[in-house]
mmCIF file of C-alpha atoms in Angstrom:
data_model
loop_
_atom_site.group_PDB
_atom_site.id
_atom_site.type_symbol
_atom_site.label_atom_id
_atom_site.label_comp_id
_atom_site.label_asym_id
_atom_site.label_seq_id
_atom_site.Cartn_x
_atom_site.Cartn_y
_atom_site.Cartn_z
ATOM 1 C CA UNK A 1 111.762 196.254 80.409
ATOM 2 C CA UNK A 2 115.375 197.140 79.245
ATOM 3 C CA UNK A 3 114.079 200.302 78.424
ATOM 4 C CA UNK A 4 117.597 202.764 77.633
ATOM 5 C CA UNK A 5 117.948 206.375 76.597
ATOM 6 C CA UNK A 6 121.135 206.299 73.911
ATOM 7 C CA UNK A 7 122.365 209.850 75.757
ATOM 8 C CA UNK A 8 123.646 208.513 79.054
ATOM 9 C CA UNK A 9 125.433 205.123 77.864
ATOM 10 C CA UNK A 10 128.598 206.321 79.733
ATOM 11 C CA UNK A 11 126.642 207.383 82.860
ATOM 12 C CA UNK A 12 125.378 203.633 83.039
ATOM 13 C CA UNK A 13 128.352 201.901 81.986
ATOM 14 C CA UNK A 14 130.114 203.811 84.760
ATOM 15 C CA UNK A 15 127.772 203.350 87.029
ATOM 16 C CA UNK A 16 127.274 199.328 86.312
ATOM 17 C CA UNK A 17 130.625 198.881 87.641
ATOM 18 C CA UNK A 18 129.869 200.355 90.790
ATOM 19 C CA UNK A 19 127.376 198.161 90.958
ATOM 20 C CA UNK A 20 130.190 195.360 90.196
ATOM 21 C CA UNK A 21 132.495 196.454 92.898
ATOM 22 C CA UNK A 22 129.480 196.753 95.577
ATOM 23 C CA UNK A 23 128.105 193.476 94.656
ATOM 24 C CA UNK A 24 130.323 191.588 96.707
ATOM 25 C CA UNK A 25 130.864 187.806 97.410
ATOM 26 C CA UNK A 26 128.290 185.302 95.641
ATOM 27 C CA UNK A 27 127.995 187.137 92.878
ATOM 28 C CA UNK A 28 127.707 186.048 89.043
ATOM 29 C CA UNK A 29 130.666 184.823 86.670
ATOM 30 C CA UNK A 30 133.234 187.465 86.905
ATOM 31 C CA UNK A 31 133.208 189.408 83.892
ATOM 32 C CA UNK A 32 132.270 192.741 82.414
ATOM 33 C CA UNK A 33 129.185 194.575 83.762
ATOM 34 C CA UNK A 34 126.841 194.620 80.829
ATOM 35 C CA UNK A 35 123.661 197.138 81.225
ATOM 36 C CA UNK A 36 121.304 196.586 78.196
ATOM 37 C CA UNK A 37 124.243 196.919 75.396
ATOM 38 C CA UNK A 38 126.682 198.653 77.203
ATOM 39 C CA UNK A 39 129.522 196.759 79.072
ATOM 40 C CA UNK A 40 131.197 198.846 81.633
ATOM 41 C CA UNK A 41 134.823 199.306 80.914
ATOM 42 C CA UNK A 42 134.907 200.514 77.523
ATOM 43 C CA UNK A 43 133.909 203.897 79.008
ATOM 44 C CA UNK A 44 134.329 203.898 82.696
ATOM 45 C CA UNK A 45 137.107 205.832 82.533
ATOM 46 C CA UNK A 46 139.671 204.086 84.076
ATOM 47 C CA UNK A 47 138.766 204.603 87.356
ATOM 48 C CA UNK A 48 137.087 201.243 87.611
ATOM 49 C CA UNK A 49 139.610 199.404 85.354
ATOM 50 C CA UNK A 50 141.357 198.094 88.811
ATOM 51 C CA UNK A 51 138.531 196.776 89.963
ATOM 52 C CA UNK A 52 137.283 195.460 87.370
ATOM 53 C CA UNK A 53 140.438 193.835 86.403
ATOM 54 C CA UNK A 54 140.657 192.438 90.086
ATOM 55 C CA UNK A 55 137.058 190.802 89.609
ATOM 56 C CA UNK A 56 138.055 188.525 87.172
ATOM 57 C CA UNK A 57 141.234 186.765 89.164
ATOM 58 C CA UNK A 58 138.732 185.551 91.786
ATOM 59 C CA UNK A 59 138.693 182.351 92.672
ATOM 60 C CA UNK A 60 136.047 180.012 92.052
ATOM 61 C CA UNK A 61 134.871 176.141 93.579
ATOM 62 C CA UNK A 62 134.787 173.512 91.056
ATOM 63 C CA UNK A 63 132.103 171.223 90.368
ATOM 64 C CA UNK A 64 130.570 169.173 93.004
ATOM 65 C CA UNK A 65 130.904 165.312 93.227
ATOM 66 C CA UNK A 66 127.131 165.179 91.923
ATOM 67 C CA UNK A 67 128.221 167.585 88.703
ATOM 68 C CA UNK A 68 130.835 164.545 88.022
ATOM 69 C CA UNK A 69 128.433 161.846 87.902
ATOM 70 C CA UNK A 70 127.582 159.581 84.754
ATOM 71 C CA UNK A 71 124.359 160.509 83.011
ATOM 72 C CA UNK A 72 122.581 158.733 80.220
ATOM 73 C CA UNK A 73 121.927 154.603 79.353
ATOM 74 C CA UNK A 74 124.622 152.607 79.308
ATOM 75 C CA UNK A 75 124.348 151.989 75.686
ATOM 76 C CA UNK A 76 124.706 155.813 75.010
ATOM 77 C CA UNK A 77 128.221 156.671 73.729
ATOM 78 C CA UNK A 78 127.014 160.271 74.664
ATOM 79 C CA UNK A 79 124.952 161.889 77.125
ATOM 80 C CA UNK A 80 124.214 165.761 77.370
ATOM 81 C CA UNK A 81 123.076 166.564 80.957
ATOM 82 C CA UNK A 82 121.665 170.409 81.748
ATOM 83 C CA UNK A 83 118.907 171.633 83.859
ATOM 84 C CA UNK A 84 115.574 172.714 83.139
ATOM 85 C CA UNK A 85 115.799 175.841 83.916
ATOM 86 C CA UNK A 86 118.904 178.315 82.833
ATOM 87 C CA UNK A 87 118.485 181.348 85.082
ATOM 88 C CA UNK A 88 120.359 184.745 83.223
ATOM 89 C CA UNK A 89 123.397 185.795 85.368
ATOM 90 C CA UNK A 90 123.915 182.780 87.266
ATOM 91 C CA UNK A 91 126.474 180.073 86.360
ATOM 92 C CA UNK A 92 124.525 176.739 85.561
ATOM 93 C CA UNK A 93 126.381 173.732 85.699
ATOM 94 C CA UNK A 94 126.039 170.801 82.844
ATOM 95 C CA UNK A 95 127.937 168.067 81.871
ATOM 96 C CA UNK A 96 128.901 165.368 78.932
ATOM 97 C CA UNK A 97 129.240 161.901 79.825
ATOM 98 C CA UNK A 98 131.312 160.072 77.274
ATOM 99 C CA UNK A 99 131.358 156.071 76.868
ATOM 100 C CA UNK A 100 132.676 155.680 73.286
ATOM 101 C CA UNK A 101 135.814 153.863 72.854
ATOM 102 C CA UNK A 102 138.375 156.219 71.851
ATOM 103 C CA UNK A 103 141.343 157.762 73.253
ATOM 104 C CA UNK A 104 141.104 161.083 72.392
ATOM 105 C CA UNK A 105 138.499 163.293 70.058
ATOM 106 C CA UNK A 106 136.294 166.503 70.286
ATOM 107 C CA UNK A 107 133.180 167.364 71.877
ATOM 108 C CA UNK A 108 130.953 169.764 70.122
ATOM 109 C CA UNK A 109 127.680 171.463 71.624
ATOM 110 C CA UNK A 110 125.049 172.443 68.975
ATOM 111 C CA UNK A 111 123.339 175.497 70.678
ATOM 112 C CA UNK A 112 119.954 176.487 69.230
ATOM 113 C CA UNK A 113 118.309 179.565 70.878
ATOM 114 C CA UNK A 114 114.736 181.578 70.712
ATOM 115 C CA UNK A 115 114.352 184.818 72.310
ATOM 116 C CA UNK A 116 118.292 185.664 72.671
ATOM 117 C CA UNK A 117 121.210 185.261 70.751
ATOM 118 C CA UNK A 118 123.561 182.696 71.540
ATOM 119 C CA UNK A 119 126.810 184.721 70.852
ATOM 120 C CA UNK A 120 125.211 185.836 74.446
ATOM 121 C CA UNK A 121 125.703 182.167 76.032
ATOM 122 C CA UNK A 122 128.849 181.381 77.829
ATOM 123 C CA UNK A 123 130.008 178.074 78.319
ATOM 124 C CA UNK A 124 133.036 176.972 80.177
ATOM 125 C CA UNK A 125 134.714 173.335 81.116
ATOM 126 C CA UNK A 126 136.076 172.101 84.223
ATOM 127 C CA UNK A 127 139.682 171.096 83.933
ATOM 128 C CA UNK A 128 140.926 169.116 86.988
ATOM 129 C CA UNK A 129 144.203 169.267 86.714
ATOM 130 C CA UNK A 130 144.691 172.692 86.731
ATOM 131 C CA UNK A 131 141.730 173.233 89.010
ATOM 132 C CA UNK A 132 140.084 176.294 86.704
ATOM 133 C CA UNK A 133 137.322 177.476 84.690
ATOM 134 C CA UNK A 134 138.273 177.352 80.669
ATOM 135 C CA UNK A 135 136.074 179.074 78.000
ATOM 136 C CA UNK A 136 135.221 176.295 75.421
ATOM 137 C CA UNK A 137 135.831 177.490 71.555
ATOM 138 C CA UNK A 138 132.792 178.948 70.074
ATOM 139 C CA UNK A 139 132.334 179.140 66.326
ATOM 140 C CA UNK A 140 132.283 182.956 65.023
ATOM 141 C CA UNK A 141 129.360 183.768 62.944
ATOM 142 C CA UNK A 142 128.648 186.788 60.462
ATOM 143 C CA UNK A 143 124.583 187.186 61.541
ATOM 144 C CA UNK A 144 123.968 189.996 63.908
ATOM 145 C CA UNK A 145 121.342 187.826 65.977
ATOM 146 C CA UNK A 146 122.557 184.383 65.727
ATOM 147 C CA UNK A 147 120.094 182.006 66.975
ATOM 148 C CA UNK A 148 122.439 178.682 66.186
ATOM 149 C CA UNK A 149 125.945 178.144 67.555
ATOM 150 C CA UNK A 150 128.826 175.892 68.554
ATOM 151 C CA UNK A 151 131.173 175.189 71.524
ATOM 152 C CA UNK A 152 133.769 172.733 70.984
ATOM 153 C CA UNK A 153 136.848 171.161 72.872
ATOM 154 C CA UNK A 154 139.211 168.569 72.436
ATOM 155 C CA UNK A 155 139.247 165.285 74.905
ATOM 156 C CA UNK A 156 141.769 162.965 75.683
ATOM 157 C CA UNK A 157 139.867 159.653 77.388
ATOM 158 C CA UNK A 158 139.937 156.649 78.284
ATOM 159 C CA UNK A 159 136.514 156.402 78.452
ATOM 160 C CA UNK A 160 134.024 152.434 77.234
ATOM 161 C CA UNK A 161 131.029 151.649 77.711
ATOM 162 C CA UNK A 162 132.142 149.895 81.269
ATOM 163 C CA UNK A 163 133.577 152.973 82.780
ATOM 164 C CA UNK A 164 131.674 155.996 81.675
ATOM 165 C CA UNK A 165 133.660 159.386 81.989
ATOM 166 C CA UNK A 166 131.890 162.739 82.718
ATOM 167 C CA UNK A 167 133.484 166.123 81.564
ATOM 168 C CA UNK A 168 131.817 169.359 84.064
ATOM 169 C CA UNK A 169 130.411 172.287 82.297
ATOM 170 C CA UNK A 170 129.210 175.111 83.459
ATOM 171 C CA UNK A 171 126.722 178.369 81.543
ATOM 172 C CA UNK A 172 124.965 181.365 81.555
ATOM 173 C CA UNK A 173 123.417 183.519 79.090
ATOM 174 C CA UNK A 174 124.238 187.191 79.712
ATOM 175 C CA UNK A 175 121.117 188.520 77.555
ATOM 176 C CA UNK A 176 117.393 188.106 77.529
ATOM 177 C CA UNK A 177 115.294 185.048 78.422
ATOM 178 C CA UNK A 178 114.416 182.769 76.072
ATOM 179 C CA UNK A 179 114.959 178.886 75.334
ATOM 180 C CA UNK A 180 117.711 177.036 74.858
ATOM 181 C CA UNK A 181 118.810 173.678 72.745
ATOM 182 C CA UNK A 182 121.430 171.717 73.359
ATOM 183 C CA UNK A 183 122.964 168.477 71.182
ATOM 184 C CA UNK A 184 125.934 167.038 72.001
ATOM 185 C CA UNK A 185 128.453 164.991 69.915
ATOM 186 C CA UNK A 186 131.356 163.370 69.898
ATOM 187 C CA UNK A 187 133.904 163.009 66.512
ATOM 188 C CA UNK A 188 136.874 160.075 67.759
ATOM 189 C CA UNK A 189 139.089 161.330 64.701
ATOM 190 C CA UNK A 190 138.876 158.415 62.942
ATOM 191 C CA UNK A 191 135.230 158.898 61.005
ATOM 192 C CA UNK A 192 133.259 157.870 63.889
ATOM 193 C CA UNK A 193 130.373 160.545 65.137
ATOM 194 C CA UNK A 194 128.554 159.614 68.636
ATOM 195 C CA UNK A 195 125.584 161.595 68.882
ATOM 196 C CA UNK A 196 122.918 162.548 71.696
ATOM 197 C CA UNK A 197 119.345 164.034 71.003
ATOM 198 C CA UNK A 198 119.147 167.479 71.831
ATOM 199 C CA UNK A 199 118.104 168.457 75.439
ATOM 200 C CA UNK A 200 116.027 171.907 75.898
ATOM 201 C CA UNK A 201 115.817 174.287 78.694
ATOM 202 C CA UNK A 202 114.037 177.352 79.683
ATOM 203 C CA UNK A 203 116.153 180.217 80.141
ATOM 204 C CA UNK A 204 114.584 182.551 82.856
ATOM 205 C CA UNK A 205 115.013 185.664 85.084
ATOM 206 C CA UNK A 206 113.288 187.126 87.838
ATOM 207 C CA UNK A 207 110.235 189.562 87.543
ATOM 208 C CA UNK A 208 111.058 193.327 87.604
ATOM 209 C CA UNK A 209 108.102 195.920 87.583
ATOM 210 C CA UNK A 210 108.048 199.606 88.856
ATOM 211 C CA UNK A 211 105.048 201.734 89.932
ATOM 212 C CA UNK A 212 104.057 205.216 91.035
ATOM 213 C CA UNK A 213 105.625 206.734 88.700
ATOM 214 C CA UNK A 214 103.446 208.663 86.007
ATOM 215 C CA UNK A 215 103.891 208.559 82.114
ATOM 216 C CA UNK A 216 104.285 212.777 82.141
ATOM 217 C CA UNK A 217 106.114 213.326 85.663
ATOM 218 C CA UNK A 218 106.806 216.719 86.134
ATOM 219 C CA UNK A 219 109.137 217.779 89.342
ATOM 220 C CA UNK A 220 109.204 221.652 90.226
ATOM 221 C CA UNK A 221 112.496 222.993 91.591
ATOM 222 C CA UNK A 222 112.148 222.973 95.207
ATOM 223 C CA UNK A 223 108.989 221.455 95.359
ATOM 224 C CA UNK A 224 107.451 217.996 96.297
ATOM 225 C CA UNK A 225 109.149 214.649 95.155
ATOM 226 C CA UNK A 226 107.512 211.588 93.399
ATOM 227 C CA UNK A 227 107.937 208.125 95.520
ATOM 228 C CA UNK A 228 108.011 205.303 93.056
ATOM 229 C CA UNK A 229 108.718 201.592 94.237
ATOM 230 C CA UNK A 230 110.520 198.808 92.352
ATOM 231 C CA UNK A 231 109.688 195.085 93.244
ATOM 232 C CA UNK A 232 111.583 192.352 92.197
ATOM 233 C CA UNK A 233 110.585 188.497 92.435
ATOM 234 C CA UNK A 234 112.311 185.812 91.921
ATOM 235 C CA UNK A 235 110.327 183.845 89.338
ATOM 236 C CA UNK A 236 112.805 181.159 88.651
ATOM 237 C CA UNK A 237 113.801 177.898 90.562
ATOM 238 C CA UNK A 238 117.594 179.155 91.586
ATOM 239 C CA UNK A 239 118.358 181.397 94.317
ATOM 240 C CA UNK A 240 119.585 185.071 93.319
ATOM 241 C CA UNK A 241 122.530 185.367 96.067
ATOM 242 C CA UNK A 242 123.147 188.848 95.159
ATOM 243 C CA UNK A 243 119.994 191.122 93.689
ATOM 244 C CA UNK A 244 120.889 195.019 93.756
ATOM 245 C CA UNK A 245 119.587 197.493 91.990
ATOM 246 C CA UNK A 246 121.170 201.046 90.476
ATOM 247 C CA UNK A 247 119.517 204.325 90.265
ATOM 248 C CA UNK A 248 121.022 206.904 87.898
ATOM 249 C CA UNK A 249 120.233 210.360 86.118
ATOM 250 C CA UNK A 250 120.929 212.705 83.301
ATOM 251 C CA UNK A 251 119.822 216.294 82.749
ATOM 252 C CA UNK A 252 121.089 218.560 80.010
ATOM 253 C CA UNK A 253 120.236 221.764 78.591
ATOM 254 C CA UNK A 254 122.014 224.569 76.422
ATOM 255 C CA UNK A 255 125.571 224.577 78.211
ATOM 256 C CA UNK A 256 123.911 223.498 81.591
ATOM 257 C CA UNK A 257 123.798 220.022 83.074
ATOM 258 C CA UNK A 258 121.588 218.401 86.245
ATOM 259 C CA UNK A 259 124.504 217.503 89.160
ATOM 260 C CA UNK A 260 124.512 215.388 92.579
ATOM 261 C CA UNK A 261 123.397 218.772 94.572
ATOM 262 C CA UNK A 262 120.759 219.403 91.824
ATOM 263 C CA UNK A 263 118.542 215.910 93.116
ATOM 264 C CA UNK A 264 117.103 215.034 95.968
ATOM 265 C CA UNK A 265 116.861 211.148 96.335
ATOM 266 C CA UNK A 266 116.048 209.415 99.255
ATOM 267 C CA UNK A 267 115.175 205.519 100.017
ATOM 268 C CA UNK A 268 112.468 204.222 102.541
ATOM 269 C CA UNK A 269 113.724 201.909 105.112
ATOM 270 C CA UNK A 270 111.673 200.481 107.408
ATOM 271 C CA UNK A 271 112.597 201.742 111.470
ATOM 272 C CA UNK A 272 113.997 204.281 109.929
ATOM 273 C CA UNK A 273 111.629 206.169 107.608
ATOM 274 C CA UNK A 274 112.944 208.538 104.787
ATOM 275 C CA UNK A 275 116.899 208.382 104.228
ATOM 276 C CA UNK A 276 119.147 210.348 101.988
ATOM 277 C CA UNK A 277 120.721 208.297 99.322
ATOM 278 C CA UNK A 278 123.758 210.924 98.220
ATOM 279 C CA UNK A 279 124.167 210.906 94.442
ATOM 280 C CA UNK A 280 127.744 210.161 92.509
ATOM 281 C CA UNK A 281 129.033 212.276 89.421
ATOM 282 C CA UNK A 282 130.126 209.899 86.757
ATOM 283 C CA UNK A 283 133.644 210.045 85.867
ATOM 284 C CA UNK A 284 132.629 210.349 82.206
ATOM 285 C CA UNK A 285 129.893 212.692 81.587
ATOM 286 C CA UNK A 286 127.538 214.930 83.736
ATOM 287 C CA UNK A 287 125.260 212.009 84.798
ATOM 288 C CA UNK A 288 124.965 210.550 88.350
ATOM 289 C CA UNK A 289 124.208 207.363 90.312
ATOM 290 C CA UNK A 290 124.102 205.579 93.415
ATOM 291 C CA UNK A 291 123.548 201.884 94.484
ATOM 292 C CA UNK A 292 120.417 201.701 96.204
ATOM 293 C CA UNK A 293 120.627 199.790 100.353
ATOM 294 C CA UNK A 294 121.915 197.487 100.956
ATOM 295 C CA UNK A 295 124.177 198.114 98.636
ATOM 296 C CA UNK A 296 125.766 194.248 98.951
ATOM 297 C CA UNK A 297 122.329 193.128 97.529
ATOM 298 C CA UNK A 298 119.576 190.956 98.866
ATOM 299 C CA UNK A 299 119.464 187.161 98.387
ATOM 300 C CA UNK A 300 116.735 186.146 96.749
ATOM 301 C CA UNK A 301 114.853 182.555 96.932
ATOM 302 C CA UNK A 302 112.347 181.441 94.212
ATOM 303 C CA UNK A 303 108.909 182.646 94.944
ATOM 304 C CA UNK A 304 110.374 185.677 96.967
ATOM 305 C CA UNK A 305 110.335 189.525 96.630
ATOM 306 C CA UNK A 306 112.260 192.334 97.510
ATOM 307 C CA UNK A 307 111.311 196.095 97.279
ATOM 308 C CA UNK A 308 112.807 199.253 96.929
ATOM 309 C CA UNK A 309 111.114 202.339 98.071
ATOM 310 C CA UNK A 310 112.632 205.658 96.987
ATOM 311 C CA UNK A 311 111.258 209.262 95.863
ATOM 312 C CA UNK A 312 113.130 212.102 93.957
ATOM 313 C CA UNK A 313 112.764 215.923 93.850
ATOM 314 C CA UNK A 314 114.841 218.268 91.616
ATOM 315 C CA UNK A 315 116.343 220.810 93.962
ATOM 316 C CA UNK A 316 115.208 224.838 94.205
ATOM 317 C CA UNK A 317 118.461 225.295 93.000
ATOM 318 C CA UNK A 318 118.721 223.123 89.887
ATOM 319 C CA UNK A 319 119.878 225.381 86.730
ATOM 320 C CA UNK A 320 116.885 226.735 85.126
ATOM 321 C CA UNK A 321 118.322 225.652 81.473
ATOM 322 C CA UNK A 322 117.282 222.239 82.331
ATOM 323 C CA UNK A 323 113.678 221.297 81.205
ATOM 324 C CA UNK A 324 113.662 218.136 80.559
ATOM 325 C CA UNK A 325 115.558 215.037 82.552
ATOM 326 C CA UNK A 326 116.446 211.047 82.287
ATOM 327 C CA UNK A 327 116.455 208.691 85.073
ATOM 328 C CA UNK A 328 116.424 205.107 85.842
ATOM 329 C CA UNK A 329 116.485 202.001 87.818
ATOM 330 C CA UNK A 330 118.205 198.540 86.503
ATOM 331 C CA UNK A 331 118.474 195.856 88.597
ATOM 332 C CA UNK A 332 121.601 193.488 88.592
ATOM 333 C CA UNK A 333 122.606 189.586 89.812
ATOM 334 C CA UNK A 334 126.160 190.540 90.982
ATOM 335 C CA UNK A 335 127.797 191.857 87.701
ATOM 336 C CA UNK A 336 124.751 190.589 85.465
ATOM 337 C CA UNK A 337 121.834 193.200 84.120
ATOM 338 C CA UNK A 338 118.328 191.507 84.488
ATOM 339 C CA UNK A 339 116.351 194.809 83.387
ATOM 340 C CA UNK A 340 116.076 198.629 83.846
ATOM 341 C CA UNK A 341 113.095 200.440 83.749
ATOM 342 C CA UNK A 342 113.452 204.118 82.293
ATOM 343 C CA UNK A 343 112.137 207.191 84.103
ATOM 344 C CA UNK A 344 112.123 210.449 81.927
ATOM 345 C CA UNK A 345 110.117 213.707 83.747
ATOM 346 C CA UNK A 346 110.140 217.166 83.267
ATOM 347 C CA UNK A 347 111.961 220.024 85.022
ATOM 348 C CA UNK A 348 109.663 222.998 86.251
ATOM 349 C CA UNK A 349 109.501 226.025 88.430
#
């Protein structure tokens, strides 16, 4: 999917942080909305920078006693611990168990990725201390689509082979599923390199796919709308806490532009039948949007579904300039694009 129209990258960077401040508690990492390559902020014109500043003091739990436990054989001087599975948007937690005799050194995390790049992974350690999240120093690189990269930090220990000492990580990737390798080592700063073999893991996503909608859609001013229905399933082996979804729209021609009163969209609920969903001018540019109910998102175990039943119809009213239209739906974990699926029809009457 991921499927983007370059004229409306305001209208969905604008409208990805109202996703972010409508996603509520359980979401993703705090951090910038990202929508296929756009990350909300850099055009949301200010009217979200509040919020989206205010995201990123939340706090967050540390790792649990079982993220702090020693991994690996006892004759291992280091052991790399992640899961199997690496599901996008959602914080995975990791860890390096360290047994080599030295006092203090550097860890370094050999990332090898296919399918994404890894300037897309984020990797963060837990530091007790100060009982917080730090990003861990990734190495810059001058390709475009790196597929190889490292994380690094530096470790003070008093770890031996006796009393093993675990360091908690924590990652996501923020891009497109793939697979991931990991290799671990450890440099003591005296010439001595402890190495683990590299541990592999699927990164994954749920399922996103749309119907009813035609390839040539055509919707006559003040005529009949077209229903169209997006399921979602959670194909992965994490619960989602927070799936929502985003519908948004763009309609421009000459000097005239496609507003809120110009589209009808409504969303099927069940009890309560067909429902107006009101749509939002963008603070940027003449697009629109609107979040979709519930608009806190749906929680979403592995194996399950969720649907969202909506149909649009271009009002009698709409100016008659317009011919030709852009809409979509992406669907988001918290603050985290998973897809979008585009949905371009014609304007007639």
């Amino acid at each position: 999917m991921a499927v983007r129209s370059g004229m409306f990258g305001a209208v969905v960077a604008a409208a990805a942080a109202m996703v972010l401040a409508c996603a509520g508690a359980g979401s993703a990492a705090p951090r910038l909305a990202t929508v296929g390559s756009v990350q909300a902020g850099q055009d949301a014109c200010g009217a979200y920078a509040s919020e989206l500043v205010a995201a990123t003091k939340a706090a967050e739990p540390g790792p649990a006693p079982a993220d702090l436990r020693a991994f690996g054989a006892s004759t291992q001087s280091v052991a790399y611990h992640q899961p199997k599975q690496l599901p996008i948007g959602l914080w995975s937690m990791a860890s390096v168990t360290l047994r080599a005799p030295a006092t203090h050194g550097t860890v370094r995390l050999a990332l090898t990725s296919k399918g994404f790049s890894t300037d897309s992974m984020e990797i963060q350690r837990w530091i007790a201390a100060q009982h917080r999240w730090v990003d861990l120093t990734a190495s810059s690189s001058d390709d475009s689509f790196p597929t190889r990269g490292t994380f690094s930090f530096s470790f003070a220990t008093a770890a031996s082979p006796g009393h093993p000492q675990t360091v908690a990580l924590r990652m996501q990737d923020l891009d497109r599923p793939g697979s991931l390798s990991v290799a671990a080592s450890y440099a003591d700063g005296h010439g001595h390199t402890y190495r683990d073999p590299a541990v592999g893991a699927a990164v994954t996503r749920p399922r996103s796919s749309l119907t009813g909608w035609p390839a040539h859609t055509t919707l006559v001013r003040g005529g009949a709308a077209q229903s169209f229905t997006l399921t979602v399933k959670n194909t992965t082996d994490r619960t989602y806490p927070a799936i929502s979804t985003l519908f948004y729209a763009y309609g421009m021609g000459g000097s005239q532009v496609l507003t809120p009163r110009d589209l009808v969209l409504e969303q099927y609920q069940a009890g309560h039948g067909w429902t107006a969903l009101p749509l939002v001018a963008s603070g940027c540019d003449p697009g629109m949007s609107v979040v979709p109910r519930p608009t806190a998102g749906v929680r979403l175990a592995p194996g399950a579904s969720a649907t969202v039943r909506l149909r649009l119809a271009v009002a009698g009213t709409a100016p008659r300039a317009v011919t030709r239209a852009e809409a979509g739906l992406a669907v988001q974990s918290g603050d985290t694009s998973l897809a979008s699926s585009s949905l371009p029809f014609r304007v007639g009457g």
